[in-house]
mmCIF file of C-alpha atoms and ligand atoms in Angstrom:
data_model
loop_
_atom_site.group_PDB
_atom_site.id
_atom_site.type_symbol
_atom_site.label_atom_id
_atom_site.label_comp_id
_atom_site.label_asym_id
_atom_site.label_seq_id
_atom_site.Cartn_x
_atom_site.Cartn_y
_atom_site.Cartn_z
ATOM 1 C CA MET A 1 0.000 0.000 0.000
ATOM 2 C CA THR A 2 1.413 3.375 -0.965
ATOM 3 C CA THR A 3 0.899 6.792 0.536
ATOM 4 C CA GLU A 4 -0.878 9.608 -1.282
ATOM 5 C CA LEU A 5 1.566 12.531 -1.299
ATOM 6 C CA LEU A 6 -0.760 15.491 -0.670
ATOM 7 C CA PHE A 7 2.112 18.020 -0.591
ATOM 8 C CA ARG A 8 2.868 17.329 -4.250
ATOM 9 C CA ASN A 9 -0.318 19.023 -5.404
ATOM 10 C CA ASP A 10 -0.682 21.495 -2.531
ATOM 11 C CA ALA A 11 2.450 22.539 -0.656
ATOM 12 C CA TYR A 12 0.286 24.831 1.517
ATOM 13 C CA LEU A 13 -1.742 22.030 3.095
ATOM 14 C CA LYS A 14 -0.956 22.285 6.824
ATOM 15 C CA GLU A 15 -3.467 19.774 8.209
ATOM 16 C CA ALA A 16 -5.413 16.752 6.998
ATOM 17 C CA THR A 17 -6.860 13.506 8.284
ATOM 18 C CA ALA A 18 -5.393 10.101 7.459
ATOM 19 C CA THR A 19 -5.557 6.443 8.363
ATOM 20 C CA VAL A 20 -2.628 4.492 9.793
ATOM 21 C CA ILE A 21 -1.536 1.741 7.359
ATOM 22 C CA GLY A 22 1.561 0.552 9.156
ATOM 23 C CA VAL A 23 3.566 0.940 12.356
ATOM 24 C CA GLY A 24 7.160 -0.275 12.364
ATOM 25 C CA GLU A 25 10.472 0.225 14.111
ATOM 26 C CA ARG A 26 11.276 3.228 11.932
ATOM 27 C CA GLY A 27 7.930 4.925 12.376
ATOM 28 C CA ILE A 28 4.326 5.360 11.285
ATOM 29 C CA GLU A 29 2.945 5.000 7.764
ATOM 30 C CA LEU A 30 -0.294 6.684 6.662
ATOM 31 C CA ASP A 31 -2.575 6.308 3.630
ATOM 32 C CA ARG A 32 -1.993 9.993 2.820
ATOM 33 C CA THR A 33 0.348 12.640 4.147
ATOM 34 C CA VAL A 34 1.122 16.348 4.253
ATOM 35 C CA PHE A 35 4.634 15.539 5.586
ATOM 36 C CA TYR A 36 7.476 15.882 3.044
ATOM 37 C CA PRO A 37 10.059 13.108 3.495
ATOM 38 C CA MET A 38 13.724 14.148 3.400
ATOM 39 C CA GLY A 39 14.857 14.175 -0.214
ATOM 40 C CA GLY A 40 16.337 16.304 -2.964
ATOM 41 C CA GLY A 41 18.430 18.000 -0.293
ATOM 42 C CA GLN A 42 15.351 19.226 1.603
ATOM 43 C CA ALA A 43 14.976 18.273 5.277
ATOM 44 C CA GLY A 44 12.056 16.047 6.309
ATOM 45 C CA ASP A 45 9.009 17.674 7.917
ATOM 46 C CA THR A 46 8.150 17.750 11.613
ATOM 47 C CA GLY A 47 4.831 18.267 13.376
ATOM 48 C CA SER A 48 2.133 16.283 15.160
ATOM 49 C CA LEU A 49 -0.281 13.418 14.710
ATOM 50 C CA TRP A 50 -3.410 13.487 16.843
ATOM 51 C CA SER A 51 -5.184 10.245 17.664
ATOM 52 C CA ALA A 52 -8.989 9.954 17.758
ATOM 53 C CA SER A 53 -8.827 10.160 21.567
ATOM 54 C CA GLY A 54 -6.919 13.451 21.353
ATOM 55 C CA GLU A 55 -3.472 12.134 22.179
ATOM 56 C CA ARG A 56 -0.599 14.020 20.512
ATOM 57 C CA ILE A 57 2.247 12.121 18.858
ATOM 58 C CA GLU A 58 5.171 14.404 18.130
ATOM 59 C CA ILE A 59 6.784 13.755 14.714
ATOM 60 C CA ILE A 60 10.469 14.686 14.775
ATOM 61 C CA ASP A 61 11.393 13.718 11.198
ATOM 62 C CA THR A 62 9.950 12.283 7.989
ATOM 63 C CA ARG A 63 11.858 9.842 5.791
ATOM 64 C CA LYS A 64 11.330 7.869 2.622
ATOM 65 C CA GLY A 65 10.783 4.145 2.956
ATOM 66 C CA GLU A 66 12.164 1.389 0.780
ATOM 67 C CA ARG A 67 9.296 1.416 -1.711
ATOM 68 C CA ALA A 68 8.421 4.283 -4.037
ATOM 69 C CA ASP A 69 5.995 6.731 -2.416
ATOM 70 C CA GLN A 70 6.552 5.124 0.994
ATOM 71 C CA VAL A 71 6.742 7.733 3.764
ATOM 72 C CA VAL A 72 7.794 7.029 7.345
ATOM 73 C CA HIS A 73 6.735 9.505 10.062
ATOM 74 C CA VAL A 74 9.324 9.277 12.819
ATOM 75 C CA PRO A 75 7.789 9.755 16.290
ATOM 76 C CA ALA A 76 9.599 11.129 19.333
ATOM 77 C CA ALA A 77 10.551 8.500 21.878
ATOM 78 C CA ALA A 78 7.620 7.191 23.891
ATOM 79 C CA ALA A 79 5.267 7.477 20.940
ATOM 80 C CA ALA A 80 1.650 6.570 21.434
ATOM 81 C CA GLN A 81 0.392 3.149 20.505
ATOM 82 C CA LEU A 82 -1.106 3.509 17.067
ATOM 83 C CA LYS A 83 -2.193 0.544 14.964
ATOM 84 C CA PRO A 84 -3.281 0.040 11.341
ATOM 85 C CA GLY A 85 -6.814 1.307 10.789
ATOM 86 C CA ASP A 86 -6.563 4.089 13.384
ATOM 87 C CA ALA A 87 -7.684 7.541 12.253
ATOM 88 C CA VAL A 88 -5.307 10.433 12.883
ATOM 89 C CA ARG A 89 -5.205 14.147 12.210
ATOM 90 C CA MET A 90 -1.893 15.435 10.819
ATOM 91 C CA GLU A 91 -0.556 18.889 11.607
ATOM 92 C CA LEU A 92 2.668 20.260 10.132
ATOM 93 C CA ASP A 93 5.129 22.524 11.904
ATOM 94 C CA TRP A 94 4.146 25.090 9.297
ATOM 95 C CA ALA A 95 6.533 27.895 10.327
ATOM 96 C CA ARG A 96 9.446 25.505 9.807
ATOM 97 C CA ARG A 97 8.128 24.077 6.514
ATOM 98 C CA HIS A 98 7.413 27.525 5.080
ATOM 99 C CA LYS A 99 11.032 28.547 5.714
ATOM 100 C CA LEU A 100 12.159 25.377 3.913
ATOM 101 C CA MET A 101 9.887 26.240 0.957
ATOM 102 C CA ARG A 102 11.219 29.804 0.776
ATOM 103 C CA LEU A 103 14.861 28.671 0.960
ATOM 104 C CA HIS A 104 14.274 25.847 -1.530
ATOM 105 C CA THR A 105 12.712 28.210 -4.070
ATOM 106 C CA ALA A 106 15.549 30.697 -3.450
ATOM 107 C CA LEU A 107 18.036 27.994 -4.470
ATOM 108 C CA HIS A 108 16.221 27.609 -7.806
ATOM 109 C CA LEU A 109 16.762 31.337 -8.388
ATOM 110 C CA MET A 110 20.388 31.268 -7.243
ATOM 111 C CA SER A 111 21.105 28.393 -9.651
ATOM 112 C CA CYS A 112 20.114 30.810 -12.441
ATOM 113 C CA VAL A 113 22.444 33.529 -11.155
ATOM 114 C CA ILE A 114 25.454 31.202 -10.952
ATOM 115 C CA THR A 115 25.814 29.610 -14.370
ATOM 116 C CA ALA A 116 27.720 26.439 -13.511
ATOM 117 C CA PRO A 117 26.748 22.791 -13.013
ATOM 118 C CA VAL A 118 25.177 22.128 -9.599
ATOM 119 C CA THR A 119 26.943 19.275 -7.807
ATOM 120 C CA GLY A 120 24.973 19.197 -4.546
ATOM 121 C CA GLY A 121 22.576 20.972 -2.257
ATOM 122 C CA ASN A 122 20.977 21.010 1.158
ATOM 123 C CA ILE A 123 18.096 22.869 2.790
ATOM 124 C CA VAL A 124 17.476 23.099 6.545
ATOM 125 C CA PRO A 125 15.159 25.632 8.233
ATOM 126 C CA ASP A 126 17.770 28.308 8.972
ATOM 127 C CA LYS A 127 20.019 28.023 5.892
ATOM 128 C CA ALA A 128 20.500 26.401 2.511
ATOM 129 C CA ARG A 129 23.384 25.738 0.172
ATOM 130 C CA LEU A 130 24.242 24.744 -3.349
ATOM 131 C CA ASP A 131 27.565 23.363 -4.534
ATOM 132 C CA PHE A 132 28.836 24.320 -7.983
ATOM 133 C CA ASP A 133 31.555 23.031 -10.275
ATOM 134 C CA ILE A 134 33.164 26.429 -10.774
ATOM 135 C CA GLU A 135 36.331 28.396 -10.007
ATOM 136 C CA LEU A 136 36.158 29.867 -6.501
ATOM 137 C CA SER A 137 37.366 33.244 -7.809
ATOM 138 C CA LEU A 138 34.226 33.521 -9.991
ATOM 139 C CA LEU A 139 31.915 33.515 -6.954
ATOM 140 C CA ASN A 140 31.221 36.925 -5.485
ATOM 141 C CA ALA A 141 28.885 37.035 -2.484
ATOM 142 C CA GLU A 142 27.671 40.586 -3.080
ATOM 143 C CA HIS A 143 26.891 39.886 -6.749
ATOM 144 C CA ILE A 144 25.081 36.603 -5.956
ATOM 145 C CA ALA A 145 22.903 38.218 -3.282
ATOM 146 C CA ARG A 146 22.099 41.269 -5.413
ATOM 147 C CA GLU A 147 21.152 39.277 -8.527
ATOM 148 C CA THR A 148 19.141 36.667 -6.607
ATOM 149 C CA ASN A 149 17.252 39.398 -4.749
ATOM 150 C CA ALA A 150 16.580 41.172 -8.055
ATOM 151 C CA LEU A 151 14.930 37.969 -9.335
ATOM 152 C CA ILE A 152 12.862 37.689 -6.117
ATOM 153 C CA GLN A 153 11.567 41.215 -6.738
ATOM 154 C CA ARG A 154 10.086 40.129 -10.059
ATOM 155 C CA ALA A 155 7.352 38.466 -7.903
ATOM 156 C CA VAL A 156 6.641 35.690 -10.407
ATOM 157 C CA ALA A 157 4.080 32.959 -9.642
ATOM 158 C CA THR A 158 5.560 29.442 -9.730
ATOM 159 C CA ALA A 159 3.862 26.472 -11.370
ATOM 160 C CA THR A 160 4.196 22.736 -10.969
ATOM 161 C CA VAL A 161 4.019 20.943 -14.305
ATOM 162 C CA TRP A 162 3.812 17.211 -14.922
ATOM 163 C CA ILE A 163 5.247 16.046 -18.222
ATOM 164 C CA THR A 164 5.424 12.563 -19.727
ATOM 165 C CA ASP A 165 8.605 10.962 -21.069
ATOM 166 C CA ALA A 166 6.978 11.019 -24.532
ATOM 167 C CA GLU A 167 6.303 14.771 -24.272
ATOM 168 C CA LEU A 168 9.901 15.362 -23.180
ATOM 169 C CA ASP A 169 11.190 13.323 -26.141
ATOM 170 C CA ALA A 170 9.010 15.409 -28.463
ATOM 171 C CA GLN A 171 10.479 18.671 -27.118
ATOM 172 C CA PRO A 172 14.289 18.413 -27.200
ATOM 173 C CA ASP A 173 14.542 22.220 -27.025
ATOM 174 C CA LEU A 174 12.654 22.254 -23.732
ATOM 175 C CA VAL A 175 15.047 19.703 -22.243
ATOM 176 C CA LYS A 176 17.995 21.768 -23.496
ATOM 177 C CA THR A 177 16.749 24.804 -21.571
ATOM 178 C CA MET A 178 16.676 22.869 -18.288
ATOM 179 C CA SER A 179 19.638 23.310 -15.981
ATOM 180 C CA VAL A 180 19.184 19.757 -14.684
ATOM 181 C CA GLN A 181 18.293 16.917 -17.036
ATOM 182 C CA PRO A 182 14.976 15.239 -16.179
ATOM 183 C CA PRO A 183 15.059 11.616 -15.056
ATOM 184 C CA ARG A 184 13.481 9.158 -17.499
ATOM 185 C CA GLY A 185 11.729 5.863 -17.037
ATOM 186 C CA ALA A 186 9.107 6.709 -14.407
ATOM 187 C CA GLY A 187 6.577 7.596 -17.120
ATOM 188 C CA ARG A 188 6.209 11.204 -16.060
ATOM 189 C CA VAL A 189 8.355 13.872 -14.458
ATOM 190 C CA ARG A 190 7.420 16.726 -12.131
ATOM 191 C CA LEU A 191 8.856 20.093 -13.123
ATOM 192 C CA LEU A 192 8.988 23.398 -11.299
ATOM 193 C CA ASN A 193 8.438 26.325 -13.642
ATOM 194 C CA ILE A 194 9.358 29.856 -12.597
ATOM 195 C CA PRO A 195 8.222 31.518 -15.823
ATOM 196 C CA GLY A 196 10.966 33.466 -17.553
ATOM 197 C CA ILE A 197 13.548 32.417 -14.942
ATOM 198 C CA ASP A 198 13.871 28.678 -14.357
ATOM 199 C CA LEU A 199 12.441 25.344 -15.445
ATOM 200 C CA GLN A 200 13.794 22.150 -13.962
ATOM 201 C CA PRO A 201 12.745 18.753 -12.671
ATOM 202 C CA CYS A 202 12.089 18.905 -8.923
ATOM 203 C CA GLY A 203 9.996 16.936 -6.443
ATOM 204 C CA GLY A 204 10.293 19.403 -3.567
ATOM 205 C CA THR A 205 7.956 21.971 -2.027
ATOM 206 C CA HIS A 206 8.024 25.559 -3.329
ATOM 207 C CA VAL A 207 6.367 28.886 -2.572
ATOM 208 C CA ALA A 208 3.468 29.932 -4.834
ATOM 209 C CA ASN A 209 5.089 33.266 -5.677
ATOM 210 C CA ILE A 210 8.807 33.997 -5.437
ATOM 211 C CA ALA A 211 8.004 37.302 -3.667
ATOM 212 C CA GLU A 212 7.276 35.164 -0.574
ATOM 213 C CA ILE A 213 11.011 34.518 -0.243
ATOM 214 C CA GLY A 214 11.435 38.173 0.752
ATOM 215 C CA GLY A 215 15.174 38.298 0.308
ATOM 216 C CA ILE A 216 18.365 36.321 0.869
ATOM 217 C CA ARG A 217 21.876 37.012 2.086
ATOM 218 C CA VAL A 218 25.014 34.985 1.415
ATOM 219 C CA LEU A 219 26.403 33.512 4.629
ATOM 220 C CA ARG A 220 29.612 32.188 3.153
ATOM 221 C CA ILE A 221 31.377 30.813 0.118
ATOM 222 C CA ARG A 222 34.029 28.159 0.439
ATOM 223 C CA SER A 223 35.766 25.341 -1.412
ATOM 224 C CA GLU A 224 34.691 21.802 -0.619
ATOM 225 C CA GLY A 225 37.003 20.279 -3.229
ATOM 226 C CA LYS A 226 38.075 20.719 -6.839
ATOM 227 C CA HIS A 227 34.551 20.410 -8.263
ATOM 228 C CA ASN A 228 32.571 21.625 -5.244
ATOM 229 C CA LYS A 229 32.402 25.318 -4.411
ATOM 230 C CA ARG A 230 29.762 25.861 -1.758
ATOM 231 C CA VAL A 231 27.476 28.905 -1.528
ATOM 232 C CA GLU A 232 25.451 29.083 1.677
ATOM 233 C CA ILE A 233 22.493 31.454 2.078
ATOM 234 C CA ALA A 234 19.895 32.467 4.674
ATOM 235 C CA LEU A 235 16.643 34.412 4.499
ATOM 236 C CA THR A 236 17.184 38.095 5.300
ATOM 237 C CA ASP A 237 14.374 38.043 7.885
ATOM 238 C CA SER A 238 15.688 35.076 9.912
ATOM 239 C CA GLY A 239 18.534 34.740 12.329
HETATM 240 ZN ZN1 ZN B 301 12.640 22.557 -6.210
#
């Protein structure tokens, strides 16, 4: 049994009801979830599950399982006794998730400012980073912050687009414009479109309009090896 990933169609869903489909050593599985499991560099969600009797189960992390679309909600120690068939209400730590969405979308913009292959990335609630295969001397913190913030000020609405492998094959020019090549073989690929700025395959959670990011500052730039130059950012209104 797989889990319906509600966040894929609505990243702003903060609460929903679900039914427990499995309880294991790693955590709790539900028939549907608003919790994003760690992946694509983005941290897993935290929050609460509420049992029918009103008991709160704190969720301290969310991870992918072994099967596709399998999501494991990791409870704090001394979790309540849930069993398959139990109804629960899910509630995200929305303040934390919204920061992750703003930082994640900011990285899409920054990847358009720095024109070099992306070799890695990570997003946690108070900061985010991308690694680039580029000369360290070509990275200027002031320039990166100014250009990324100029893109944010365009206040463009983002759009999630699903495209089939066949449609991708029929549009080689579209694929050429993408900074990251879409994975093939799953039948269809989820793309994030920031019209006029960025189009790339991504399964993460994003803000509806890039204006929501507000602004970013560059925390630091450093070398993590010959092909990894790391640019770390934070939101201007946090920390
Ligand atoms: Zn993304």
